[in-house]
mmCIF file of C-alpha atoms and ligand atoms in Angstrom:
data_model
loop_
_atom_site.group_PDB
_atom_site.id
_atom_site.type_symbol
_atom_site.label_atom_id
_atom_site.label_comp_id
_atom_site.label_asym_id
_atom_site.label_seq_id
_atom_site.Cartn_x
_atom_site.Cartn_y
_atom_site.Cartn_z
ATOM 1 C CA MET A 736 1.640 8.604 33.836
ATOM 2 C CA GLY A 737 0.692 12.043 32.491
ATOM 3 C CA SER A 738 -0.238 13.104 28.970
ATOM 4 C CA PRO A 739 2.764 14.488 27.072
ATOM 5 C CA ARG A 740 1.997 18.009 25.792
ATOM 6 C CA ILE A 741 3.079 18.016 22.166
ATOM 7 C CA GLY A 742 3.534 20.678 19.484
ATOM 8 C CA LEU A 743 3.396 19.590 15.833
ATOM 9 C CA VAL A 744 5.922 21.171 13.485
ATOM 10 C CA GLY A 745 4.701 20.847 9.868
ATOM 11 C CA ALA A 746 1.290 19.411 10.638
ATOM 12 C CA GLY A 747 -0.187 19.568 7.140
ATOM 13 C CA ARG A 748 0.268 17.587 3.960
ATOM 14 C CA THR A 749 1.664 19.356 0.905
ATOM 15 C CA ARG A 750 3.204 16.213 -0.597
ATOM 16 C CA GLN A 751 3.308 13.120 1.602
ATOM 17 C CA GLY A 752 3.464 14.575 5.123
ATOM 18 C CA LEU A 753 1.760 12.428 7.762
ATOM 19 C CA GLY A 754 0.917 15.318 10.126
ATOM 20 C CA PRO A 755 -2.845 14.747 10.415
ATOM 21 C CA PHE A 756 -2.424 10.995 10.989
ATOM 22 C CA VAL A 757 0.414 11.399 13.487
ATOM 23 C CA ALA A 758 -1.749 13.965 15.340
ATOM 24 C CA ARG A 759 -4.689 11.536 15.361
ATOM 25 C CA ASP A 760 -2.518 8.696 16.655
ATOM 26 C CA LEU A 761 -0.768 10.828 19.305
ATOM 27 C CA GLN A 762 -4.122 11.932 20.661
ATOM 28 C CA ALA A 763 -5.537 8.394 20.575
ATOM 29 C CA ALA A 764 -2.491 7.203 22.531
ATOM 30 C CA GLY A 765 -3.144 9.736 25.294
ATOM 31 C CA ALA A 766 -0.910 12.646 24.310
ATOM 32 C CA GLU A 767 -2.231 16.199 24.375
ATOM 33 C CA VAL A 768 -1.755 17.768 20.940
ATOM 34 C CA VAL A 769 -1.543 21.364 22.117
ATOM 35 C CA ALA A 770 -0.678 23.304 18.965
ATOM 36 C CA PHE A 771 0.805 23.093 15.490
ATOM 37 C CA CYS A 772 2.736 25.258 13.089
ATOM 38 C CA THR A 773 3.151 25.456 9.342
ATOM 39 C CA SER A 774 5.640 27.717 7.539
ATOM 40 C CA ARG A 775 3.129 30.182 6.059
ATOM 41 C CA ALA A 776 0.139 32.189 7.320
ATOM 42 C CA GLU A 777 -2.082 31.031 4.452
ATOM 43 C CA THR A 778 -1.764 27.331 5.338
ATOM 44 C CA VAL A 779 -2.711 27.628 9.014
ATOM 45 C CA ALA A 780 -6.499 27.492 8.427
ATOM 46 C CA PRO A 781 -6.417 24.593 5.922
ATOM 47 C CA THR A 782 -4.093 22.656 8.222
ATOM 48 C CA ARG A 783 -6.409 23.303 11.183
ATOM 49 C CA ALA A 784 -9.272 21.874 9.076
ATOM 50 C CA LEU A 785 -7.176 18.851 8.107
ATOM 51 C CA LEU A 786 -6.389 18.142 11.763
ATOM 52 C CA ALA A 787 -10.054 18.628 12.697
ATOM 53 C CA SER A 788 -10.994 16.020 10.075
ATOM 54 C CA GLN A 789 -8.919 13.580 12.158
ATOM 55 C CA GLY A 790 -10.593 14.686 15.394
ATOM 56 C CA VAL A 791 -7.720 16.919 16.568
ATOM 57 C CA ALA A 792 -8.553 20.501 17.598
ATOM 58 C CA CYS A 793 -5.641 22.753 18.527
ATOM 59 C CA GLU A 794 -4.108 26.185 18.107
ATOM 60 C CA GLY A 795 -2.183 26.963 14.921
ATOM 61 C CA PHE A 796 0.803 29.213 14.164
ATOM 62 C CA SER A 797 2.501 30.227 10.924
ATOM 63 C CA SER A 798 6.081 29.525 12.071
ATOM 64 C CA LEU A 799 8.053 27.440 14.527
ATOM 65 C CA GLU A 800 9.229 30.638 16.240
ATOM 66 C CA ALA A 801 5.610 31.752 16.817
ATOM 67 C CA LEU A 802 4.664 28.299 18.148
ATOM 68 C CA LEU A 803 7.531 28.342 20.645
ATOM 69 C CA ALA A 804 7.006 31.979 21.634
ATOM 70 C CA ALA A 805 3.399 31.217 22.633
ATOM 71 C CA ASP A 806 4.653 29.640 25.860
ATOM 72 C CA LEU A 807 2.179 26.754 25.862
ATOM 73 C CA GLY A 808 4.010 24.509 28.300
ATOM 74 C CA LEU A 809 5.052 22.096 25.565
ATOM 75 C CA GLU A 810 7.006 19.010 26.621
ATOM 76 C CA ALA A 811 7.814 17.591 23.179
ATOM 77 C CA LEU A 812 7.872 18.465 19.492
ATOM 78 C CA ALA A 813 6.740 16.154 16.694
ATOM 79 C CA ILE A 814 8.801 17.326 13.720
ATOM 80 C CA LEU A 815 6.899 16.306 10.591
ATOM 81 C CA THR A 816 8.323 18.752 8.029
ATOM 82 C CA PRO A 817 10.277 17.803 4.888
ATOM 83 C CA PRO A 818 13.799 16.539 5.755
ATOM 84 C CA GLY A 819 15.518 19.866 4.975
ATOM 85 C CA ALA A 820 13.687 21.476 7.923
ATOM 86 C CA HIS A 821 14.250 18.675 10.468
ATOM 87 C CA ARG A 822 17.459 20.152 11.834
ATOM 88 C CA GLN A 823 15.832 23.491 12.617
ATOM 89 C CA GLY A 824 13.096 21.678 14.572
ATOM 90 C CA LEU A 825 15.560 19.444 16.417
ATOM 91 C CA GLU A 826 17.782 22.361 17.415
ATOM 92 C CA ALA A 827 14.738 24.284 18.647
ATOM 93 C CA ALA A 828 13.724 21.257 20.743
ATOM 94 C CA LEU A 829 17.226 21.041 22.220
ATOM 95 C CA GLU A 830 17.323 24.751 22.981
ATOM 96 C CA ARG A 831 14.010 24.561 24.853
ATOM 97 C CA GLY A 832 14.662 21.232 26.602
ATOM 98 C CA LEU A 833 11.876 19.436 24.693
ATOM 99 C CA HIS A 834 11.731 15.756 23.759
ATOM 100 C CA ALA A 835 11.450 15.117 20.025
ATOM 101 C CA LEU A 836 9.851 12.717 17.599
ATOM 102 C CA CYS A 837 11.227 13.368 14.100
ATOM 103 C CA GLU A 838 10.060 12.063 10.744
ATOM 104 C CA LYS A 839 12.386 9.802 8.811
ATOM 105 C CA PRO A 840 14.993 10.341 7.501
ATOM 106 C CA LEU A 841 16.064 12.320 10.536
ATOM 107 C CA SER A 842 18.830 13.941 8.481
ATOM 108 C CA LEU A 843 20.197 13.801 4.972
ATOM 109 C CA GLY A 844 23.499 15.258 6.145
ATOM 110 C CA PRO A 845 26.543 13.297 7.280
ATOM 111 C CA ALA A 846 25.818 10.607 9.881
ATOM 112 C CA ALA A 847 28.114 12.488 12.277
ATOM 113 C CA GLU A 848 25.465 15.212 12.383
ATOM 114 C CA VAL A 849 22.855 12.732 13.678
ATOM 115 C CA GLU A 850 25.417 11.352 16.130
ATOM 116 C CA ALA A 851 26.054 14.844 17.527
ATOM 117 C CA LEU A 852 22.344 15.647 17.782
ATOM 118 C CA ALA A 853 21.630 12.304 19.479
ATOM 119 C CA ALA A 854 24.455 12.927 21.958
ATOM 120 C CA ALA A 855 23.093 16.404 22.731
ATOM 121 C CA PHE A 856 19.604 15.013 23.410
ATOM 122 C CA GLY A 857 21.128 12.280 25.595
ATOM 123 C CA GLU A 858 23.216 14.773 27.607
ATOM 124 C CA GLN A 859 20.066 16.768 28.412
ATOM 125 C CA GLY A 860 18.120 13.613 29.380
ATOM 126 C CA LEU A 861 15.778 14.157 26.432
ATOM 127 C CA ALA A 862 14.237 11.428 24.289
ATOM 128 C CA LEU A 863 14.907 11.539 20.546
ATOM 129 C CA LEU A 864 12.811 9.197 18.403
ATOM 130 C CA GLU A 865 12.471 8.688 14.638
ATOM 131 C CA ASN A 866 9.215 7.859 12.884
ATOM 132 C CA CYS A 867 10.064 4.484 11.334
ATOM 133 C CA GLN A 868 6.950 2.364 11.672
ATOM 134 C CA TRP A 869 7.585 -0.626 9.390
ATOM 135 C CA PRO A 870 9.097 -2.849 12.132
ATOM 136 C CA CYS A 871 5.598 -2.812 13.687
ATOM 137 C CA THR A 872 4.456 -5.002 10.751
ATOM 138 C CA LEU A 873 6.861 -7.856 11.530
ATOM 139 C CA GLU A 874 4.687 -9.654 14.047
ATOM 140 C CA THR A 875 1.859 -9.932 11.494
ATOM 141 C CA ALA A 876 4.315 -10.920 8.729
ATOM 142 C CA TRP A 877 5.748 -13.740 10.842
ATOM 143 C CA ALA A 878 2.200 -14.977 11.540
ATOM 144 C CA VAL A 879 1.202 -14.747 7.831
ATOM 145 C CA LEU A 880 4.316 -16.645 6.769
ATOM 146 C CA GLY A 881 4.324 -19.124 9.665
ATOM 147 C CA ARG A 882 7.901 -18.124 10.506
ATOM 148 C CA THR A 883 9.623 -18.193 13.868
ATOM 149 C CA PRO A 884 9.651 -14.632 15.227
ATOM 150 C CA GLY A 885 13.117 -13.217 15.469
ATOM 151 C CA ALA A 886 14.900 -15.552 13.010
ATOM 152 C CA VAL A 887 17.456 -13.593 10.945
ATOM 153 C CA PRO A 888 16.579 -14.130 7.242
ATOM 154 C CA ARG A 889 19.341 -15.133 4.801
ATOM 155 C CA THR A 890 17.674 -12.956 2.166
ATOM 156 C CA PHE A 891 15.497 -9.864 2.494
ATOM 157 C CA ALA A 892 13.790 -7.976 -0.320
ATOM 158 C CA MET A 893 11.515 -4.962 -0.186
ATOM 159 C CA GLY A 894 9.509 -3.140 -2.849
ATOM 160 C CA LEU A 895 8.293 0.410 -2.280
ATOM 161 C CA THR A 896 6.704 3.158 -4.369
ATOM 162 C CA PRO A 897 8.376 6.399 -3.255
ATOM 163 C CA GLU A 898 7.814 9.853 -4.728
ATOM 164 C CA GLY A 899 10.223 11.858 -6.849
ATOM 165 C CA ARG A 900 13.182 11.151 -9.060
ATOM 166 C CA GLY A 901 16.882 10.329 -8.713
ATOM 167 C CA ARG A 902 18.501 10.449 -5.265
ATOM 168 C CA LYS A 903 15.215 11.642 -3.722
ATOM 169 C CA LEU A 904 13.733 8.151 -4.208
ATOM 170 C CA LEU A 905 16.427 6.628 -2.025
ATOM 171 C CA GLU A 906 16.265 9.431 0.541
ATOM 172 C CA ASP A 907 12.519 8.937 0.799
ATOM 173 C CA ALA A 908 12.418 5.152 1.016
ATOM 174 C CA LEU A 909 15.556 3.635 2.531
ATOM 175 C CA SER A 910 14.762 4.273 6.208
ATOM 176 C CA HIS A 911 12.024 1.641 5.890
ATOM 177 C CA PRO A 912 14.108 -1.374 4.753
ATOM 178 C CA LEU A 913 16.956 -0.270 7.040
ATOM 179 C CA SER A 914 14.709 -0.134 10.115
ATOM 180 C CA LEU A 915 13.228 -3.530 9.207
ATOM 181 C CA LEU A 916 16.717 -5.017 8.796
ATOM 182 C CA GLN A 917 17.745 -3.596 12.172
ATOM 183 C CA ALA A 918 14.672 -5.168 13.791
ATOM 184 C CA LEU A 919 15.266 -8.500 12.021
ATOM 185 C CA HIS A 920 18.846 -8.502 13.301
ATOM 186 C CA GLY A 921 17.763 -7.967 16.878
ATOM 187 C CA ALA A 922 17.619 -4.225 17.526
ATOM 188 C CA ARG A 923 15.426 -3.936 20.638
ATOM 189 C CA ASP A 924 14.064 -0.913 22.514
ATOM 190 C CA GLY A 925 15.942 1.431 20.236
ATOM 191 C CA ARG A 926 19.330 -0.231 20.724
ATOM 192 C CA ALA A 927 21.465 -0.646 17.603
ATOM 193 C CA ALA A 928 21.601 -4.059 15.930
ATOM 194 C CA GLU A 929 25.371 -3.644 15.346
ATOM 195 C CA LEU A 930 25.115 -4.057 11.597
ATOM 196 C CA SER A 931 27.732 -3.555 8.948
ATOM 197 C CA LEU A 932 26.897 -3.183 5.298
ATOM 198 C CA ALA A 933 28.941 -4.337 2.310
ATOM 199 C CA ALA A 934 28.919 -4.664 -1.437
ATOM 200 C CA ALA A 935 26.223 -2.125 -2.119
ATOM 201 C CA GLY A 936 25.315 -1.714 -5.790
ATOM 202 C CA ILE A 937 22.601 0.438 -7.252
ATOM 203 C CA ARG A 938 21.260 0.120 -10.817
ATOM 204 C CA PRO A 939 18.365 1.678 -12.730
ATOM 205 C CA TRP A 940 15.190 -0.412 -12.453
ATOM 206 C CA ARG A 941 11.864 0.488 -14.090
ATOM 207 C CA ALA A 942 11.463 4.244 -13.426
ATOM 208 C CA GLY A 943 13.562 3.977 -10.251
ATOM 209 C CA TYR A 944 16.373 1.876 -8.819
ATOM 210 C CA ALA A 945 17.293 -1.573 -7.570
ATOM 211 C CA LEU A 946 19.732 -1.653 -4.691
ATOM 212 C CA GLU A 947 21.703 -4.686 -3.566
ATOM 213 C CA CYS A 948 23.848 -5.098 -0.501
ATOM 214 C CA VAL A 949 24.847 -7.536 2.220
ATOM 215 C CA VAL A 950 24.144 -6.809 5.839
ATOM 216 C CA GLN A 951 26.160 -8.533 8.559
ATOM 217 C CA GLY A 952 25.077 -8.577 12.181
ATOM 218 C CA PRO A 953 26.141 -10.506 15.288
ATOM 219 C CA HIS A 954 23.447 -13.156 14.631
ATOM 220 C CA GLY A 955 23.787 -13.636 10.876
ATOM 221 C CA ARG A 956 24.169 -12.287 7.386
ATOM 222 C CA THR A 957 21.420 -11.133 5.030
ATOM 223 C CA GLU A 958 21.530 -10.557 1.279
ATOM 224 C CA VAL A 959 19.347 -7.552 0.573
ATOM 225 C CA GLU A 960 17.517 -6.275 -2.497
ATOM 226 C CA VAL A 961 15.409 -3.098 -2.435
ATOM 227 C CA LEU A 962 13.271 -2.188 -5.454
ATOM 228 C CA LEU A 963 12.059 1.395 -5.751
ATOM 229 C CA ASP A 964 9.561 2.274 -8.478
ATOM 230 C CA PRO A 965 7.940 5.724 -8.416
ATOM 231 C CA ALA A 966 4.745 4.470 -10.081
ATOM 232 C CA GLU A 967 1.728 6.808 -10.025
ATOM 233 C CA VAL A 968 -0.671 4.373 -8.381
ATOM 234 C CA SER A 969 -2.820 4.534 -5.302
ATOM 235 C CA PRO A 970 -2.722 2.893 -2.840
ATOM 236 C CA LYS A 971 1.030 2.628 -3.246
ATOM 237 C CA PRO A 972 2.244 -0.973 -3.513
ATOM 238 C CA ALA A 973 4.552 -2.033 -0.675
ATOM 239 C CA TRP A 974 5.865 -5.493 0.129
ATOM 240 C CA TYR A 975 8.771 -7.370 1.629
ATOM 241 C CA ALA A 976 10.059 -10.923 1.474
ATOM 242 C CA LEU A 977 11.913 -12.932 4.112
ATOM 243 C CA ASP A 978 13.929 -15.811 2.601
ATOM 244 C CA GLY A 979 11.850 -15.464 -0.570
ATOM 245 C CA ALA A 980 8.462 -15.596 1.205
ATOM 246 C CA ARG A 981 6.654 -12.380 0.346
ATOM 247 C CA VAL A 982 3.999 -10.356 2.149
ATOM 248 C CA ASP A 983 2.167 -7.550 0.368
ATOM 249 C CA ARG A 984 0.588 -4.672 2.271
ATOM 250 C CA ARG A 985 -2.993 -4.236 1.097
ATOM 251 C CA ILE A 986 -5.140 -1.200 1.917
ATOM 252 C CA ASP A 987 -8.909 -1.431 1.539
ATOM 253 C CA PRO A 988 -9.774 1.818 -0.311
ATOM 254 C CA ALA A 989 -13.184 2.105 1.391
ATOM 255 C CA SER A 990 -12.201 1.563 5.029
ATOM 256 C CA TYR A 991 -8.398 2.214 4.837
ATOM 257 C CA ARG A 992 -7.999 -0.998 6.835
ATOM 258 C CA MET A 993 -4.720 -2.743 6.128
ATOM 259 C CA SER A 994 -3.814 -6.385 5.757
ATOM 260 C CA LEU A 995 -0.695 -8.355 4.954
ATOM 261 C CA GLU A 996 -1.164 -10.906 2.207
ATOM 262 C CA GLY A 997 1.197 -13.868 1.965
ATOM 263 C CA PRO A 998 1.361 -16.750 -0.498
ATOM 264 C CA GLU A 999 -1.172 -18.812 1.458
ATOM 265 C CA ARG A 1000 -3.054 -16.495 3.771
ATOM 266 C CA SER A 1001 -3.796 -12.911 4.609
ATOM 267 C CA LEU A 1002 -4.161 -11.358 8.072
ATOM 268 C CA PRO A 1003 -5.434 -7.962 9.249
ATOM 269 C CA LEU A 1004 -2.541 -5.555 9.839
ATOM 270 C CA PRO A 1005 -2.981 -3.130 12.736
ATOM 271 C CA ASP A 1006 -1.955 0.272 11.330
ATOM 272 C CA PRO A 1007 1.832 0.324 11.933
ATOM 273 C CA LEU A 1008 1.861 4.131 12.256
ATOM 274 C CA THR A 1009 -0.771 3.940 15.019
ATOM 275 C CA GLN A 1010 1.232 1.225 16.775
ATOM 276 C CA HIS A 1011 4.516 3.096 16.501
ATOM 277 C CA ILE A 1012 3.029 6.382 17.715
ATOM 278 C CA ALA A 1013 1.449 4.557 20.674
ATOM 279 C CA SER A 1014 4.892 3.274 21.639
ATOM 280 C CA VAL A 1015 6.442 6.745 21.147
ATOM 281 C CA THR A 1016 3.742 8.271 23.377
ATOM 282 C CA ALA A 1017 4.301 5.651 26.069
ATOM 283 C CA THR A 1018 8.045 6.325 25.942
ATOM 284 C CA LEU A 1019 7.508 10.085 26.257
ATOM 285 C CA ALA A 1020 5.043 9.635 29.123
ATOM 286 C CA ALA A 1021 7.450 7.346 31.002
ATOM 287 C CA THR A 1022 10.367 9.743 30.451
ATOM 288 C CA LEU A 1023 8.273 12.678 31.661
ATOM 289 C CA SER A 1024 7.373 10.672 34.762
ATOM 290 C CA GLY A 1025 11.034 10.448 35.664
ATOM 291 C CA ALA A 1026 12.208 7.259 33.901
ATOM 292 C CA ALA A 1027 15.554 7.514 32.139
ATOM 293 C CA PRO A 1028 15.091 8.316 28.442
ATOM 294 C CA PRO A 1029 15.385 5.137 26.378
ATOM 295 C CA PRO A 1030 18.638 4.385 24.556
ATOM 296 C CA SER A 1031 16.625 5.098 21.424
ATOM 297 C CA THR A 1032 19.474 6.889 19.772
ATOM 298 C CA GLY A 1033 21.565 3.736 19.220
ATOM 299 C CA ALA A 1034 19.355 2.400 16.429
ATOM 300 C CA LEU A 1035 18.733 5.875 15.092
ATOM 301 C CA VAL A 1036 22.445 6.673 14.794
ATOM 302 C CA GLU A 1037 23.192 3.283 13.236
ATOM 303 C CA ARG A 1038 20.409 3.876 10.689
ATOM 304 C CA ALA A 1039 21.876 7.273 9.818
ATOM 305 C CA HIS A 1040 25.277 5.629 9.162
ATOM 306 C CA LEU A 1041 23.762 2.902 6.964
ATOM 307 C CA LEU A 1042 21.679 5.455 5.031
ATOM 308 C CA ALA A 1043 24.696 7.708 4.498
ATOM 309 C CA GLN A 1044 26.680 4.714 3.202
ATOM 310 C CA LEU A 1045 23.959 3.804 0.688
ATOM 311 C CA LEU A 1046 23.535 7.408 -0.471
ATOM 312 C CA ALA A 1047 27.322 7.674 -0.919
ATOM 313 C CA THR A 1048 27.167 4.560 -3.111
ATOM 314 C CA PHE A 1049 24.515 6.272 -5.228
ATOM 315 C CA ASP A 1050 26.605 9.465 -5.390
ATOM 316 C CA ALA A 1051 29.644 7.466 -6.508
ATOM 317 C CA GLY A 1052 27.769 6.740 -9.711
ATOM 318 C CA LEU A 1053 25.549 4.101 -11.228
ATOM 319 C CA PRO A 1054 27.176 1.252 -13.161
HETATM 320 N N1 NAP B 1694 7.021 7.441 8.056
HETATM 321 C C1 NAP B 1694 6.458 7.392 6.844
HETATM 322 O O1 NAP B 1694 5.968 6.360 6.367
HETATM 323 C C2 NAP B 1694 6.392 8.625 6.022
HETATM 324 C C3 NAP B 1694 5.490 8.740 4.955
HETATM 325 C C4 NAP B 1694 5.452 9.941 4.248
HETATM 326 C C5 NAP B 1694 6.308 10.988 4.573
HETATM 327 N N2 NAP B 1694 7.184 10.804 5.611
HETATM 328 C C6 NAP B 1694 8.130 11.854 5.981
HETATM 329 O O2 NAP B 1694 7.406 12.989 6.396
HETATM 330 C C7 NAP B 1694 8.200 14.143 6.162
HETATM 331 C C8 NAP B 1694 7.343 15.164 5.441
HETATM 332 O O3 NAP B 1694 6.945 14.651 4.203
HETATM 333 P P1 NAP B 1694 6.956 15.618 2.921
HETATM 334 O O4 NAP B 1694 8.359 16.064 2.694
HETATM 335 O O5 NAP B 1694 6.200 14.942 1.834
HETATM 336 O O6 NAP B 1694 6.119 16.813 3.554
HETATM 337 P P2 NAP B 1694 5.089 17.813 2.908
HETATM 338 O O7 NAP B 1694 3.756 17.151 2.773
HETATM 339 O O8 NAP B 1694 5.700 18.479 1.718
HETATM 340 O O9 NAP B 1694 5.068 18.895 4.081
HETATM 341 C C9 NAP B 1694 4.514 18.591 5.345
HETATM 342 C C10 NAP B 1694 4.128 19.882 6.018
HETATM 343 O O10 NAP B 1694 5.293 20.557 6.484
HETATM 344 C C11 NAP B 1694 5.047 21.950 6.432
HETATM 345 N N3 NAP B 1694 6.340 22.650 6.420
HETATM 346 C C12 NAP B 1694 7.281 22.636 5.461
HETATM 347 N N4 NAP B 1694 8.372 23.345 5.867
HETATM 348 C C13 NAP B 1694 8.095 23.787 7.104
HETATM 349 C C14 NAP B 1694 8.803 24.567 8.057
HETATM 350 N N5 NAP B 1694 10.028 25.033 7.798
HETATM 351 N N6 NAP B 1694 8.200 24.844 9.243
HETATM 352 C C15 NAP B 1694 6.969 24.398 9.523
HETATM 353 N N7 NAP B 1694 6.236 23.649 8.664
HETATM 354 C C16 NAP B 1694 6.796 23.352 7.480
HETATM 355 C C17 NAP B 1694 4.232 22.130 5.180
HETATM 356 O O11 NAP B 1694 3.307 23.157 5.420
HETATM 357 P P3 NAP B 1694 3.409 24.605 4.818
HETATM 358 O O12 NAP B 1694 3.987 24.566 3.448
HETATM 359 O O13 NAP B 1694 2.002 24.985 4.851
HETATM 360 O O14 NAP B 1694 4.248 25.340 5.767
HETATM 361 C C18 NAP B 1694 3.467 20.816 5.041
HETATM 362 O O15 NAP B 1694 2.119 20.889 5.364
HETATM 363 C C19 NAP B 1694 9.426 13.690 5.371
HETATM 364 O O16 NAP B 1694 10.525 13.578 6.247
HETATM 365 C C20 NAP B 1694 8.999 12.325 4.834
HETATM 366 O O17 NAP B 1694 10.099 11.445 4.627
HETATM 367 C C21 NAP B 1694 7.226 9.674 6.330
#
């Protein structure tokens, strides 16, 4: 299999962007990171330096148009910009016949918009993938908790520390619990888990929100609580609990190595972003070698519907 030739759209880090780390992981997985763009001339040099600090050396441009006009033989775009610019990147990929990896949330618009984009990628035989890496932590969590892999939990809780205020907190964070719930309910190889969501309620909690809902899938029902607290702490606390048994993600500040800590034991956690990007790269390489693109859009479209439903609950007003 060849090395997918990838262009990074929004490769730097103004707020929380993962550009440099995604670039590092793409390259480590065998992709060729050919070039990047930012949105301004003055950020090209600092972004180049940031990428170099992760061992990635490539050409830089000050706009998506300039990146595409350079005719670099790109095969895919990694769209790592803030959500408001995702659509522009996805449409450019479609126009040029490029595969796409897009940061979460793929869109903050109506779920029908994601459905239409996914259909357009599918019709052109192009892969469309979303950067939701938390499901890659499940194997370690099951081992830490001594649980049977794949069992649908009756309750699921997750605590995250997103940035911002108001609706932005939910926009920023909810793809993570939703992708975990899809995986726990049996979404495989990008296929939807066929979930429906009911009884969503959102109330103020600490400086953020607590969200409650019930998720029903073909293999069971899960009561869900998501706690979002925009605390100014680093590293940002993140945890989840399956049937009340909690694992906390720990990051060693010196080495950046991660672990998952449960009530009785802790295990090293392979970086979920690195794992997810390795699987994305393998998918792109296989698709470029002639395999059919994966049905990745099933889970992605389902996630967009669930996210839109939760955001509509927020918009309908807090109790
Ligand atoms: N998967 C995860 O765990 C995870 C974690 C954190 C963030 N994210 C996601 O990553 C995305 C970016 O995060 P953020 O909003 O915090 O990003 P950010 O750091 O504010 O921006 C990322 C980069 O995008 C560039 N950019 C902005 N608009 C652009 C455009 N129109 N064209 C080209 N480049 C552009 C910015 O560079 P210039 O200003 O220099 O152009 C910046 O360096 C979001 O979707 C977020 O949800 C995911």
